[in-house]
C-alpha cells in the first residue's frame, strides 16, 4: 500500500480524499495556491506545499510545480480528484515517468475515452449500444447534409474533443446544417485546438443515467449501480440521485452489463463512470466515459454502503476487487450547493461566509470545505457544499433533504439553496417525472 499520497486538488474533494487516507493509515500531502492558504485541506493534511499563484494554470494545473511538490515530500502516489488534471493523459504519463503512481487509469485509457469519436468506435466494436450517427468524423458540409437527410432531423453535431456540452449544435431544419457545421467546427477549434466533429440523431427529452463501474489490474470489472443526473442546467449538474426513479430491475441489469462491456473493452483499471442517454421507451445509448472519480460519487457510496475512494486507492495499489455487482439498498439524493445567485442567472457569488450553520441529523451527509469566516475565492468552481439525504424510500429522502436544506444557513454569499428548496417541493420532481430539459421550464419564485 502507498505510504504517502499527494492530492493534486482543492476544496471538498481534497478533504474527502484526505479523510479516506487517514482511515487507511496513509500520509497525505496537500498542495495549495496562495488563494487557498487558509483552506481546510491544507490544515487537515499531514504536509502542505504551496504550488503557485491563484490562477489554476499557475497552481493546480501546473505539472512541474506538482511534480516538484511530490518529489520534495517523497509522495509515492498522486490522487488527482476531479476536474483540473484528473483526465489529463500527459499528466498521468509524467507521474509514471517519475515513478509516482497516478491514482486512476493508464494514460492510454484516458486518451481513448477523451476522444469521443474513438470512444464511440470502441463501444460499437464492443457491442455497446450507441446513438445512430456518422461513421467517423464529418469530412465536409456536403457529407453532413447527406447523412442528416438519411437519418432524418433533428440531428446534433458534437466535437470529438468535447464532452460536457461544449462545441455542440442541434439542427432542426435543413437550412441550418451549413451554419451549424461551421459553428461547431470553429468552436471546437477554439476550445480544444481540434476541429473534429461528428453527427448523431438528436434524442429528444432524454434522461441522463450513468453507471458507476470499478475495474482492477487483473481484468475484473463490476458495476455499482446507477445515478440519475438529469437535473442540470447548462450542462452543470445540480441534483443527482440513486436509484434513478426511471430505473427498473431489468433495465439496471441491461445497463449494468453494457457498462461492464464498455469498461472491459479497454481493460479499464480504476473507478469510472459510463454515461448513458435513456429515451422515453427506455432505450439506452452510450454517451461518454468519465475516467475519474466524480463529484456525485457520494450518492452511490450511500446507497451501497461502500467507500469509492478507498476502492480507487486499493485498485491503484494492485489489490483485486471482489467482482460482484451492487444494487441500491437505500435512496440517496444530492444537492450541489454553489455560491451562485439562482435569482440572477446563477451568477457566481464569491466572498466571505459571515455566518454558517451546517445541517446534520439522521440521514444527512454534508461534504464541504467551508467554515464561518472562510473566503470563497473567485478563481475556481463555485461548488461549496454537497448535501446528501439518505432514506429507505425516495419520498423520505426528499423529505429529509427538505428538512436539511431548511437548517442550512450560509450568510455573506448567495447560494443555490433556494433553488433546491423549491425543487424538492415540485410536483413533477416528486413524481420522478423529469428529463434533462426540466430546469428550462423551472421558474424560481
Ligand atoms: C446528446 C443529446 C441528445 N441527442 N446527443 C450533452 C453533453 C454531452 N455529454 C452530450 N449531451 C447531449 N448529447 C444526442 N444524440 C442531448 C445532450 C444533452 C444532455 C445530455 C445529458 C445531460 C444533459 C443534457 C442537456 C442538454 C443536451
CSV table of C-alpha atoms and ligand atoms in Angstrom, one decimal:
chain,number,residue,atom,x,y,z
A,1,UNK,CA,0.0,0.0,0.0
A,2,UNK,CA,1.1,3.6,-0.6
A,3,UNK,CA,2.8,5.4,2.3
A,4,UNK,CA,2.1,8.9,1.2
A,5,UNK,CA,-0.4,10.4,-1.3
A,6,UNK,CA,-0.2,13.9,-2.7
A,7,UNK,CA,-3.6,15.3,-3.5
A,8,UNK,CA,-3.5,17.4,-6.7
A,9,UNK,CA,-6.7,19.2,-5.9
A,10,UNK,CA,-8.5,21.6,-3.6
A,11,UNK,CA,-11.9,22.1,-1.9
A,12,UNK,CA,-14.3,19.4,-0.8
A,13,UNK,CA,-12.7,16.6,-2.9
A,14,UNK,CA,-9.2,17.2,-1.4
A,15,UNK,CA,-10.8,16.9,2.1
A,16,UNK,CA,-12.8,13.8,1.0
A,17,UNK,CA,-9.6,12.1,-0.2
A,18,UNK,CA,-7.6,13.1,3.0
A,19,UNK,CA,-10.3,11.6,5.2
A,20,UNK,CA,-10.1,8.2,3.5
A,21,UNK,CA,-6.3,8.3,3.5
A,22,UNK,CA,-6.4,8.9,7.3
A,23,UNK,CA,-8.7,5.9,7.8
A,24,UNK,CA,-6.3,3.8,5.7
A,25,UNK,CA,-3.2,4.9,7.6
A,26,UNK,CA,-1.7,6.7,4.5
A,27,UNK,CA,0.1,10.0,5.0
A,28,UNK,CA,-1.2,13.0,2.9
A,29,UNK,CA,0.3,16.0,1.2
A,30,UNK,CA,-1.9,18.9,0.3
A,31,UNK,CA,-1.0,21.4,-2.4
A,32,UNK,CA,-2.4,24.8,-2.5
A,33,UNK,CA,-2.4,28.1,-4.4
A,34,UNK,CA,-1.8,31.4,-2.5
A,35,UNK,CA,-5.6,32.0,-2.6
A,36,UNK,CA,-6.1,28.7,-0.7
A,37,UNK,CA,-3.6,29.1,2.1
A,38,UNK,CA,-6.4,29.2,4.8
A,39,UNK,CA,-8.2,26.2,3.3
A,40,UNK,CA,-9.2,23.1,5.3
A,41,UNK,CA,-7.4,20.7,3.0
A,42,UNK,CA,-4.2,22.5,4.0
A,43,UNK,CA,-5.0,22.2,7.7
A,44,UNK,CA,-6.1,18.5,7.6
A,45,UNK,CA,-3.3,17.1,5.5
A,46,UNK,CA,0.0,15.9,7.2
A,47,UNK,CA,2.0,18.2,5.0
A,48,UNK,CA,1.2,21.1,2.6
A,49,UNK,CA,3.1,22.7,-0.2
A,50,UNK,CA,2.3,26.0,-1.9
A,51,UNK,CA,2.4,25.4,-5.7
A,52,UNK,CA,1.8,28.9,-7.0
A,53,UNK,CA,-0.4,31.9,-7.7
A,54,UNK,CA,-4.3,31.7,-7.6
A,55,UNK,CA,-4.9,31.2,-11.3
A,56,UNK,CA,-5.3,27.4,-11.9
A,57,UNK,CA,-2.8,27.5,-14.7
A,58,UNK,CA,-0.1,28.7,-12.2
A,59,UNK,CA,-1.0,26.2,-9.5
A,60,UNK,CA,-3.5,23.2,-9.7
A,61,UNK,CA,-2.8,22.8,-13.4
A,62,UNK,CA,0.9,23.4,-13.2
A,63,UNK,CA,2.5,20.0,-13.8
A,64,UNK,CA,6.1,21.0,-13.0
A,65,UNK,CA,5.1,22.6,-9.7
A,66,UNK,CA,3.0,19.5,-8.7
A,67,UNK,CA,5.9,17.1,-9.6
A,68,UNK,CA,8.3,19.2,-7.5
A,69,UNK,CA,5.9,19.1,-4.6
A,70,UNK,CA,5.6,15.3,-4.9
A,71,UNK,CA,9.4,14.9,-5.1
A,72,UNK,CA,10.3,17.1,-2.1
A,73,UNK,CA,7.7,15.4,0.1
A,74,UNK,CA,8.6,11.9,-1.1
A,75,UNK,CA,5.0,11.0,-2.1
A,76,UNK,CA,4.6,7.6,-3.8
A,77,UNK,CA,1.2,8.3,-5.4
A,78,UNK,CA,-0.8,11.3,-6.7
A,79,UNK,CA,-4.6,11.5,-6.4
A,80,UNK,CA,-6.0,14.0,-9.0
A,81,UNK,CA,-9.6,14.2,-7.6
A,82,UNK,CA,-12.0,15.5,-10.3
A,83,UNK,CA,-11.5,18.5,-12.7
A,84,UNK,CA,-8.1,20.0,-13.0
A,85,UNK,CA,-5.7,17.2,-14.2
A,86,UNK,CA,-7.9,14.2,-13.5
A,87,UNK,CA,-8.4,13.4,-17.1
A,88,UNK,CA,-5.1,14.7,-18.5
A,89,UNK,CA,-3.3,11.7,-20.1
A,90,UNK,CA,0.0,13.6,-20.3
A,91,UNK,CA,-0.1,14.2,-16.5
A,92,UNK,CA,-0.7,10.5,-15.8
A,93,UNK,CA,2.2,9.7,-18.1
A,94,UNK,CA,4.6,12.1,-16.4
A,95,UNK,CA,3.6,10.7,-13.0
A,96,UNK,CA,4.6,7.2,-14.3
A,97,UNK,CA,7.9,8.6,-15.7
A,98,UNK,CA,8.7,9.9,-12.2
A,99,UNK,CA,7.9,6.6,-10.5
A,100,UNK,CA,4.8,8.1,-8.9
A,101,UNK,CA,1.6,6.1,-9.2
A,102,UNK,CA,-1.3,8.1,-10.7
A,103,UNK,CA,-4.4,7.0,-8.9
A,104,UNK,CA,-6.6,6.5,-11.9
A,105,UNK,CA,-6.5,4.7,-15.2
A,106,UNK,CA,-3.5,4.5,-17.6
A,107,UNK,CA,-2.7,7.3,-20.0
A,108,UNK,CA,-3.9,5.1,-22.9
A,109,UNK,CA,-7.3,4.6,-21.3
A,110,UNK,CA,-7.7,8.3,-20.6
A,111,UNK,CA,-6.7,9.2,-24.2
A,112,UNK,CA,-9.0,6.7,-25.8
A,113,UNK,CA,-12.1,7.9,-23.8
A,114,UNK,CA,-11.1,11.6,-24.1
A,115,UNK,CA,-11.6,11.4,-27.9
A,116,UNK,CA,-15.3,11.0,-28.2
A,117,UNK,CA,-15.4,9.5,-31.7
A,118,UNK,CA,-12.6,7.0,-30.8
A,119,UNK,CA,-14.6,6.1,-27.6
A,120,UNK,CA,-17.8,5.6,-29.7
A,121,UNK,CA,-16.0,3.4,-32.2
A,122,UNK,CA,-14.6,1.3,-29.4
A,123,UNK,CA,-18.1,0.9,-28.0
A,124,UNK,CA,-19.5,-0.1,-31.4
A,125,UNK,CA,-16.8,-2.8,-31.7
A,126,UNK,CA,-17.6,-4.0,-28.1
A,127,UNK,CA,-21.3,-4.3,-28.9
A,128,UNK,CA,-22.4,-1.4,-26.6
A,129,UNK,CA,-25.4,0.5,-28.0
A,130,UNK,CA,-24.5,3.9,-29.3
A,131,UNK,CA,-26.7,6.7,-30.8
A,132,UNK,CA,-27.0,6.3,-34.6
A,133,UNK,CA,-24.8,8.7,-36.4
A,134,UNK,CA,-22.0,9.4,-38.8
A,135,UNK,CA,-19.3,6.7,-39.2
A,136,UNK,CA,-16.3,8.6,-38.1
A,137,UNK,CA,-15.7,12.4,-38.3
A,138,UNK,CA,-17.5,14.6,-40.8
A,139,UNK,CA,-15.4,15.4,-43.8
A,140,UNK,CA,-17.5,18.2,-45.4
A,141,UNK,CA,-20.7,20.2,-45.3
A,142,UNK,CA,-22.0,18.2,-48.2
A,143,UNK,CA,-21.4,14.9,-46.4
A,144,UNK,CA,-23.1,16.4,-43.3
A,145,UNK,CA,-26.1,17.2,-45.4
A,146,UNK,CA,-26.3,13.7,-46.9
A,147,UNK,CA,-26.1,12.0,-43.5
A,148,UNK,CA,-28.6,14.3,-42.0
A,149,UNK,CA,-31.0,13.6,-44.8
A,150,UNK,CA,-30.5,9.8,-44.4
A,151,UNK,CA,-31.0,9.9,-40.6
A,152,UNK,CA,-33.8,12.5,-40.6
A,153,UNK,CA,-33.9,15.6,-38.5
A,154,UNK,CA,-33.3,16.6,-35.8
A,155,UNK,CA,-29.5,15.8,-35.6
A,156,UNK,CA,-26.7,17.0,-33.3
A,157,UNK,CA,-23.1,17.8,-34.2
A,158,UNK,CA,-20.5,17.3,-31.5
A,159,UNK,CA,-16.8,18.0,-31.1
A,160,UNK,CA,-14.8,14.8,-30.8
A,161,UNK,CA,-12.5,16.6,-28.2
A,162,UNK,CA,-15.6,17.9,-26.4
A,163,UNK,CA,-17.8,16.4,-23.8
A,164,UNK,CA,-19.8,18.1,-21.1
A,165,UNK,CA,-21.7,20.0,-23.8
A,166,UNK,CA,-19.0,22.2,-25.2
A,167,UNK,CA,-19.0,22.6,-29.0
A,168,UNK,CA,-22.4,21.1,-29.7
A,169,UNK,CA,-25.0,22.2,-32.2
A,170,UNK,CA,-28.6,20.9,-32.7
A,171,UNK,CA,-30.1,21.1,-36.1
A,172,UNK,CA,-33.9,21.1,-36.5
A,173,UNK,CA,-34.2,22.3,-40.1
A,174,UNK,CA,-32.1,21.5,-43.2
A,175,UNK,CA,-31.4,25.2,-43.8
A,176,UNK,CA,-29.4,25.3,-40.5
A,177,UNK,CA,-26.9,22.5,-41.4
A,178,UNK,CA,-24.2,24.6,-43.1
A,179,UNK,CA,-24.2,27.2,-40.3
A,180,UNK,CA,-24.2,24.6,-37.5
A,181,UNK,CA,-21.3,22.7,-39.2
A,182,UNK,CA,-19.2,25.8,-39.4
A,183,UNK,CA,-20.0,27.0,-35.9
A,184,UNK,CA,-19.4,23.6,-34.3
A,185,UNK,CA,-16.0,23.3,-36.1
A,186,UNK,CA,-15.0,26.9,-35.2
A,187,UNK,CA,-16.0,26.4,-31.6
A,188,UNK,CA,-14.2,23.1,-31.3
A,189,UNK,CA,-11.0,24.5,-32.8
A,190,UNK,CA,-11.0,27.5,-30.4
A,191,UNK,CA,-11.8,25.5,-27.3
A,192,UNK,CA,-9.8,22.3,-27.9
A,193,UNK,CA,-7.4,23.0,-30.8
A,194,UNK,CA,-9.1,20.1,-32.5
A,195,UNK,CA,-11.9,20.8,-35.0
A,196,UNK,CA,-13.0,17.2,-35.5
A,197,UNK,CA,-16.8,16.9,-35.3
A,198,UNK,CA,-19.3,14.1,-35.8
A,199,UNK,CA,-23.1,13.8,-36.2
A,200,UNK,CA,-25.8,11.9,-34.3
A,201,UNK,CA,-29.5,11.6,-34.3
A,202,UNK,CA,-30.8,14.1,-31.7
A,203,UNK,CA,-32.5,12.2,-28.8
A,204,UNK,CA,-35.3,14.5,-27.6
A,205,UNK,CA,-36.0,14.9,-23.9
A,206,UNK,CA,-33.7,12.1,-22.7
A,207,UNK,CA,-32.7,11.2,-19.2
A,208,UNK,CA,-29.0,11.2,-18.2
A,209,UNK,CA,-28.4,8.0,-16.3
A,210,UNK,CA,-24.8,6.9,-15.5
A,211,UNK,CA,-23.4,3.6,-14.3
A,212,UNK,CA,-20.6,3.6,-11.7
A,213,UNK,CA,-18.1,0.9,-12.5
A,214,UNK,CA,-14.8,-0.4,-11.0
A,215,UNK,CA,-12.1,-2.5,-12.7
A,216,UNK,CA,-8.9,-3.9,-11.2
A,217,UNK,CA,-5.5,-4.5,-12.7
A,218,UNK,CA,-6.4,-8.2,-13.4
A,219,UNK,CA,-9.2,-7.6,-15.9
A,220,UNK,CA,-12.1,-7.9,-13.5
A,221,UNK,CA,-14.9,-5.3,-13.8
A,222,UNK,CA,-18.1,-4.8,-11.8
A,223,UNK,CA,-20.8,-2.2,-11.7
A,224,UNK,CA,-22.0,-0.4,-8.6
A,225,UNK,CA,-25.5,0.7,-9.9
A,226,UNK,CA,-26.7,3.9,-11.4
A,227,UNK,CA,-27.1,7.6,-10.7
A,228,UNK,CA,-29.7,9.8,-12.3
A,229,UNK,CA,-28.2,13.1,-13.2
A,230,UNK,CA,-31.0,14.6,-15.4
A,231,UNK,CA,-31.4,17.7,-13.2
A,232,UNK,CA,-28.8,20.0,-14.7
A,233,UNK,CA,-28.6,23.5,-16.0
A,234,UNK,CA,-26.3,24.4,-19.0
A,235,UNK,CA,-24.5,21.1,-18.6
A,236,UNK,CA,-23.8,21.7,-14.9
A,237,UNK,CA,-25.4,19.0,-12.7
A,238,UNK,CA,-27.4,20.4,-9.8
A,239,UNK,CA,-29.0,17.2,-8.3
A,240,UNK,CA,-28.1,13.6,-8.5
A,241,UNK,CA,-29.8,10.6,-7.1
A,242,UNK,CA,-29.7,6.8,-6.9
A,243,UNK,CA,-31.6,4.7,-7.7
A,244,UNK,CA,-33.0,6.5,-10.7
A,245,UNK,CA,-36.8,6.9,-10.4
A,246,UNK,CA,-36.9,5.7,-14.1
A,247,UNK,CA,-35.0,2.5,-13.4
A,248,UNK,CA,-36.4,-1.0,-13.4
A,249,UNK,CA,-34.6,-4.1,-12.3
A,250,UNK,CA,-34.5,-5.3,-16.0
A,251,UNK,CA,-33.1,-2.0,-17.2
A,252,UNK,CA,-30.4,-2.0,-14.5
A,253,UNK,CA,-29.4,-5.5,-15.4
A,254,UNK,CA,-29.0,-4.5,-19.1
A,255,UNK,CA,-27.3,-1.1,-18.5
A,256,UNK,CA,-25.0,-2.7,-15.9
A,257,UNK,CA,-24.0,-5.4,-18.3
A,258,UNK,CA,-23.4,-2.8,-21.1
A,259,UNK,CA,-21.3,-0.7,-18.7
A,260,UNK,CA,-19.2,-3.7,-17.8
A,261,UNK,CA,-18.8,-4.5,-21.5
A,262,UNK,CA,-17.7,-0.9,-22.2
A,263,UNK,CA,-15.1,-0.8,-19.4
A,264,UNK,CA,-13.9,-4.3,-20.2
A,265,UNK,CA,-13.4,-3.3,-23.9
A,266,UNK,CA,-10.4,-1.1,-22.8
A,267,UNK,CA,-9.4,-3.3,-19.8
A,268,UNK,CA,-10.3,-0.4,-17.6
A,269,UNK,CA,-8.5,-0.1,-14.3
A,270,UNK,CA,-9.8,2.2,-11.5
A,271,UNK,CA,-13.2,3.5,-10.7
A,272,UNK,CA,-15.1,5.2,-13.6
A,273,UNK,CA,-18.5,6.1,-15.0
A,274,UNK,CA,-20.3,5.1,-18.2
A,275,UNK,CA,-22.8,7.9,-19.1
A,276,UNK,CA,-25.9,6.9,-21.0
A,277,UNK,CA,-28.7,8.8,-22.6
A,278,UNK,CA,-32.0,7.0,-22.0
A,279,UNK,CA,-35.1,7.8,-24.1
A,280,UNK,CA,-38.8,7.6,-23.1
A,281,UNK,CA,-39.0,4.0,-24.3
A,282,UNK,CA,-36.1,3.0,-22.1
A,283,UNK,CA,-33.7,2.6,-25.0
A,284,UNK,CA,-30.2,3.5,-23.7
A,285,UNK,CA,-27.2,4.7,-25.6
A,286,UNK,CA,-23.5,5.1,-24.6
A,287,UNK,CA,-22.6,8.8,-24.4
A,288,UNK,CA,-19.2,9.2,-22.8
A,289,UNK,CA,-17.0,7.5,-20.2
A,290,UNK,CA,-15.6,9.5,-17.3
A,291,UNK,CA,-12.2,8.2,-16.3
A,292,UNK,CA,-12.2,9.8,-12.9
A,293,UNK,CA,-13.9,9.9,-9.5
A,294,UNK,CA,-16.9,12.2,-10.0
A,295,UNK,CA,-18.5,14.9,-7.8
A,296,UNK,CA,-21.6,12.8,-7.3
A,297,UNK,CA,-19.8,9.6,-6.2
A,298,UNK,CA,-21.1,10.0,-2.6
A,299,UNK,CA,-24.7,9.2,-3.8
A,300,UNK,CA,-23.5,5.7,-4.8
A,301,UNK,CA,-21.5,5.3,-1.6
A,302,UNK,CA,-24.6,5.9,0.5
A,303,UNK,CA,-26.9,3.5,-1.4
A,304,UNK,CA,-24.5,0.6,-1.5
A,305,UNK,CA,-22.5,1.4,1.8
A,306,UNK,CA,-19.1,1.4,0.1
A,307,UNK,CA,-16.1,3.9,0.2
A,308,UNK,CA,-15.3,4.5,-3.5
A,309,UNK,CA,-12.2,6.5,-2.8
A,310,UNK,CA,-10.8,3.6,-0.7
A,311,UNK,CA,-11.6,1.2,-3.5
A,312,UNK,CA,-9.9,3.5,-6.0
A,313,UNK,CA,-6.7,3.7,-3.9
A,314,UNK,CA,-6.8,-0.1,-3.3
A,315,UNK,CA,-7.1,-0.8,-7.1
A,316,UNK,CA,-4.2,1.6,-7.8
A,317,UNK,CA,-2.1,-0.3,-5.2
A,318,UNK,CA,-2.8,-3.6,-7.1
A,319,UNK,CA,-5.4,-5.1,-4.8
A,320,UNK,CA,-8.1,-7.1,-6.7
A,321,UNK,CA,-11.8,-6.2,-6.5
A,322,UNK,CA,-14.4,-8.6,-5.3
A,323,UNK,CA,-16.1,-8.5,-8.8
A,324,UNK,CA,-19.6,-8.5,-7.5
A,325,UNK,CA,-22.2,-6.1,-8.8
A,326,UNK,CA,-24.3,-3.9,-6.5
A,327,UNK,CA,-27.9,-2.9,-6.3
A,328,UNK,CA,-29.1,0.2,-4.3
A,329,UNK,CA,-30.3,-0.7,-0.8
A,330,UNK,CA,-31.3,2.8,0.1
A,331,UNK,CA,-32.4,6.0,-1.7
A,332,UNK,CA,-29.9,8.9,-1.8
A,333,UNK,CA,-30.3,12.4,-3.3
A,334,UNK,CA,-27.6,15.0,-3.5
A,335,UNK,CA,-28.0,18.8,-3.9
A,336,UNK,CA,-25.0,20.7,-5.0
A,337,UNK,CA,-24.8,24.0,-3.1
A,338,UNK,CA,-23.0,26.5,-5.2
A,339,UNK,CA,-22.0,30.1,-4.3
A,340,UNK,CA,-24.2,31.4,-7.1
A,341,UNK,CA,-27.3,33.6,-7.3
A,342,UNK,CA,-30.2,31.4,-8.5
A,343,UNK,CA,-32.3,34.6,-8.9
A,344,UNK,CA,-29.7,36.1,-11.2
A,345,UNK,CA,-28.9,33.5,-13.9
A,346,UNK,CA,-26.8,31.6,-11.4
A,347,UNK,CA,-24.1,34.2,-11.4
A,348,UNK,CA,-21.1,33.3,-9.3
A,349,UNK,CA,-21.2,34.9,-5.8
A,350,UNK,CA,-17.7,34.6,-4.2
A,351,UNK,CA,-16.7,36.3,-1.0
A,352,UNK,CA,-16.6,35.8,2.8
A,353,UNK,CA,-19.0,33.4,4.6
A,354,UNK,CA,-20.0,35.5,7.6
A,355,UNK,CA,-22.4,33.1,9.2
A,356,UNK,CA,-22.6,29.3,8.8
A,357,UNK,CA,-24.8,26.6,10.2
A,358,UNK,CA,-24.5,23.1,8.6
A,359,UNK,CA,-27.4,20.6,8.7
A,360,UNK,CA,-27.0,17.2,10.4
A,361,UNK,CA,-29.1,14.5,11.9
A,362,UNK,CA,-30.3,11.2,10.7
A,363,UNK,CA,-29.8,10.5,7.0
A,364,UNK,CA,-27.8,13.7,6.3
A,365,UNK,CA,-24.3,13.8,4.9
A,366,UNK,CA,-22.6,17.1,4.1
A,367,UNK,CA,-19.3,17.1,2.2
A,368,UNK,CA,-17.8,20.5,2.3
A,369,UNK,CA,-14.6,22.5,2.9
A,370,UNK,CA,-16.3,25.7,4.1
A,371,UNK,CA,-16.3,27.3,7.6
A,372,UNK,CA,-17.5,30.5,9.2
A,373,UNK,CA,-15.1,33.2,8.1
A,374,UNK,CA,-13.9,31.3,5.0
A,375,UNK,CA,-13.5,33.4,1.9
A,376,UNK,CA,-14.6,31.7,-1.3
A,377,UNK,CA,-12.0,32.7,-3.9
A,378,UNK,CA,-13.3,33.8,-7.3
A,379,UNK,CA,-10.8,31.7,-9.3
A,380,UNK,CA,-12.3,28.2,-9.1
A,381,UNK,CA,-15.5,26.2,-9.2
A,382,UNK,CA,-18.4,27.7,-7.3
A,383,UNK,CA,-19.5,24.5,-5.5
A,384,UNK,CA,-19.1,24.9,-1.8
A,385,UNK,CA,-21.0,22.0,-0.3
A,386,UNK,CA,-22.8,18.8,-1.2
A,387,UNK,CA,-25.8,17.8,0.8
A,388,UNK,CA,-26.8,14.1,0.6
A,389,UNK,CA,-30.0,12.8,2.1
A,390,UNK,CA,-30.4,9.1,2.6
A,391,UNK,CA,-33.6,7.2,3.5
A,392,UNK,CA,-35.3,3.9,2.7
A,393,UNK,CA,-37.6,5.5,0.1
A,394,UNK,CA,-37.4,8.3,-2.4
A,395,UNK,CA,-40.2,10.2,-0.8
A,396,UNK,CA,-38.5,10.0,2.6
A,397,UNK,CA,-35.1,11.1,1.1
A,398,UNK,CA,-36.8,14.1,-0.4
A,399,UNK,CA,-38.4,15.0,2.9
A,400,UNK,CA,-35.0,14.6,4.7
A,401,UNK,CA,-33.4,16.8,2.1
A,402,UNK,CA,-36.1,19.5,2.6
A,403,UNK,CA,-35.5,19.4,6.3
A,404,UNK,CA,-31.7,19.5,5.9
A,405,UNK,CA,-32.0,22.5,3.5
A,406,UNK,CA,-34.2,24.3,5.9
A,407,UNK,CA,-31.4,24.0,8.6
A,408,UNK,CA,-28.7,25.2,6.3
A,409,UNK,CA,-27.6,28.8,6.9
A,410,UNK,CA,-25.0,30.4,4.7
A,411,UNK,CA,-24.7,34.2,5.0
A,412,UNK,CA,-22.4,36.6,3.2
A,413,UNK,CA,-22.8,35.0,-0.2
A,414,UNK,CA,-25.7,33.9,-2.4
A,415,UNK,CA,-26.2,30.2,-2.8
A,416,UNK,CA,-28.3,27.7,-4.8
A,417,UNK,CA,-30.2,26.6,-1.6
A,418,UNK,CA,-33.5,28.4,-2.6
A,419,UNK,CA,-33.4,26.6,-5.9
A,420,UNK,CA,-33.1,23.2,-4.3
A,421,UNK,CA,-35.8,24.1,-1.7
A,422,UNK,CA,-38.3,24.9,-4.5
A,423,UNK,CA,-37.2,21.8,-6.5
A,424,UNK,CA,-37.9,19.5,-3.5
A,425,UNK,CA,-41.5,20.8,-3.4
A,426,UNK,CA,-42.0,20.5,-7.2
A,427,UNK,CA,-44.8,18.1,-8.1
A,428,UNK,CA,-43.1,16.7,-11.2
A,429,UNK,CA,-39.8,16.2,-9.4
A,430,UNK,CA,-41.6,14.4,-6.5
A,431,UNK,CA,-43.2,12.1,-9.1
A,432,UNK,CA,-39.9,11.4,-10.7
A,433,UNK,CA,-41.2,12.9,-13.8
A,434,UNK,CA,-38.2,14.8,-15.3
A,435,UNK,CA,-35.8,14.8,-18.2
A,436,UNK,CA,-32.6,16.8,-19.0
A,437,UNK,CA,-34.9,19.7,-20.1
A,438,UNK,CA,-36.5,20.0,-16.6
A,439,UNK,CA,-34.7,23.2,-15.5
A,440,UNK,CA,-35.6,25.0,-18.7
A,441,UNK,CA,-39.2,25.2,-17.6
A,442,UNK,CA,-38.4,25.9,-13.9
A,443,UNK,CA,-39.2,29.4,-12.6
A,444,UNK,CA,-37.8,30.3,-9.2
A,445,UNK,CA,-40.4,32.1,-7.1
B,1,LIG,C1,-27.0,14.4,-26.9
B,1,LIG,C2,-28.3,14.8,-26.7
B,1,LIG,C3,-29.3,14.3,-27.5
B,1,LIG,N1,-29.0,13.5,-28.5
B,1,LIG,N2,-26.8,13.6,-28.0
B,1,LIG,C4,-24.8,17.0,-23.6
B,1,LIG,C5,-23.5,16.8,-23.0
B,1,LIG,C6,-22.8,15.8,-23.8
B,1,LIG,N3,-22.2,14.8,-22.9
B,1,LIG,C7,-23.8,15.2,-24.6
B,1,LIG,N4,-25.0,15.9,-24.4
B,1,LIG,C8,-26.1,15.5,-25.1
B,1,LIG,N5,-26.0,14.7,-26.2
B,1,LIG,C9,-27.8,13.2,-28.8
B,1,LIG,N6,-27.5,12.4,-29.8
B,1,LIG,C10,-28.5,15.6,-25.6
B,1,LIG,C11,-27.4,16.0,-24.8
B,1,LIG,C12,-27.8,16.9,-23.7
B,1,LIG,C13,-27.7,16.5,-22.4
B,1,LIG,C14,-27.2,15.2,-22.0
B,1,LIG,C15,-27.1,14.9,-20.7
B,1,LIG,C16,-27.5,15.7,-19.7
B,1,LIG,C17,-27.9,16.9,-20.0
B,1,LIG,C18,-28.0,17.4,-21.4
B,1,LIG,C19,-28.5,18.6,-21.7
B,1,LIG,C20,-28.6,19.0,-23.0
B,1,LIG,C21,-28.2,18.2,-24.0
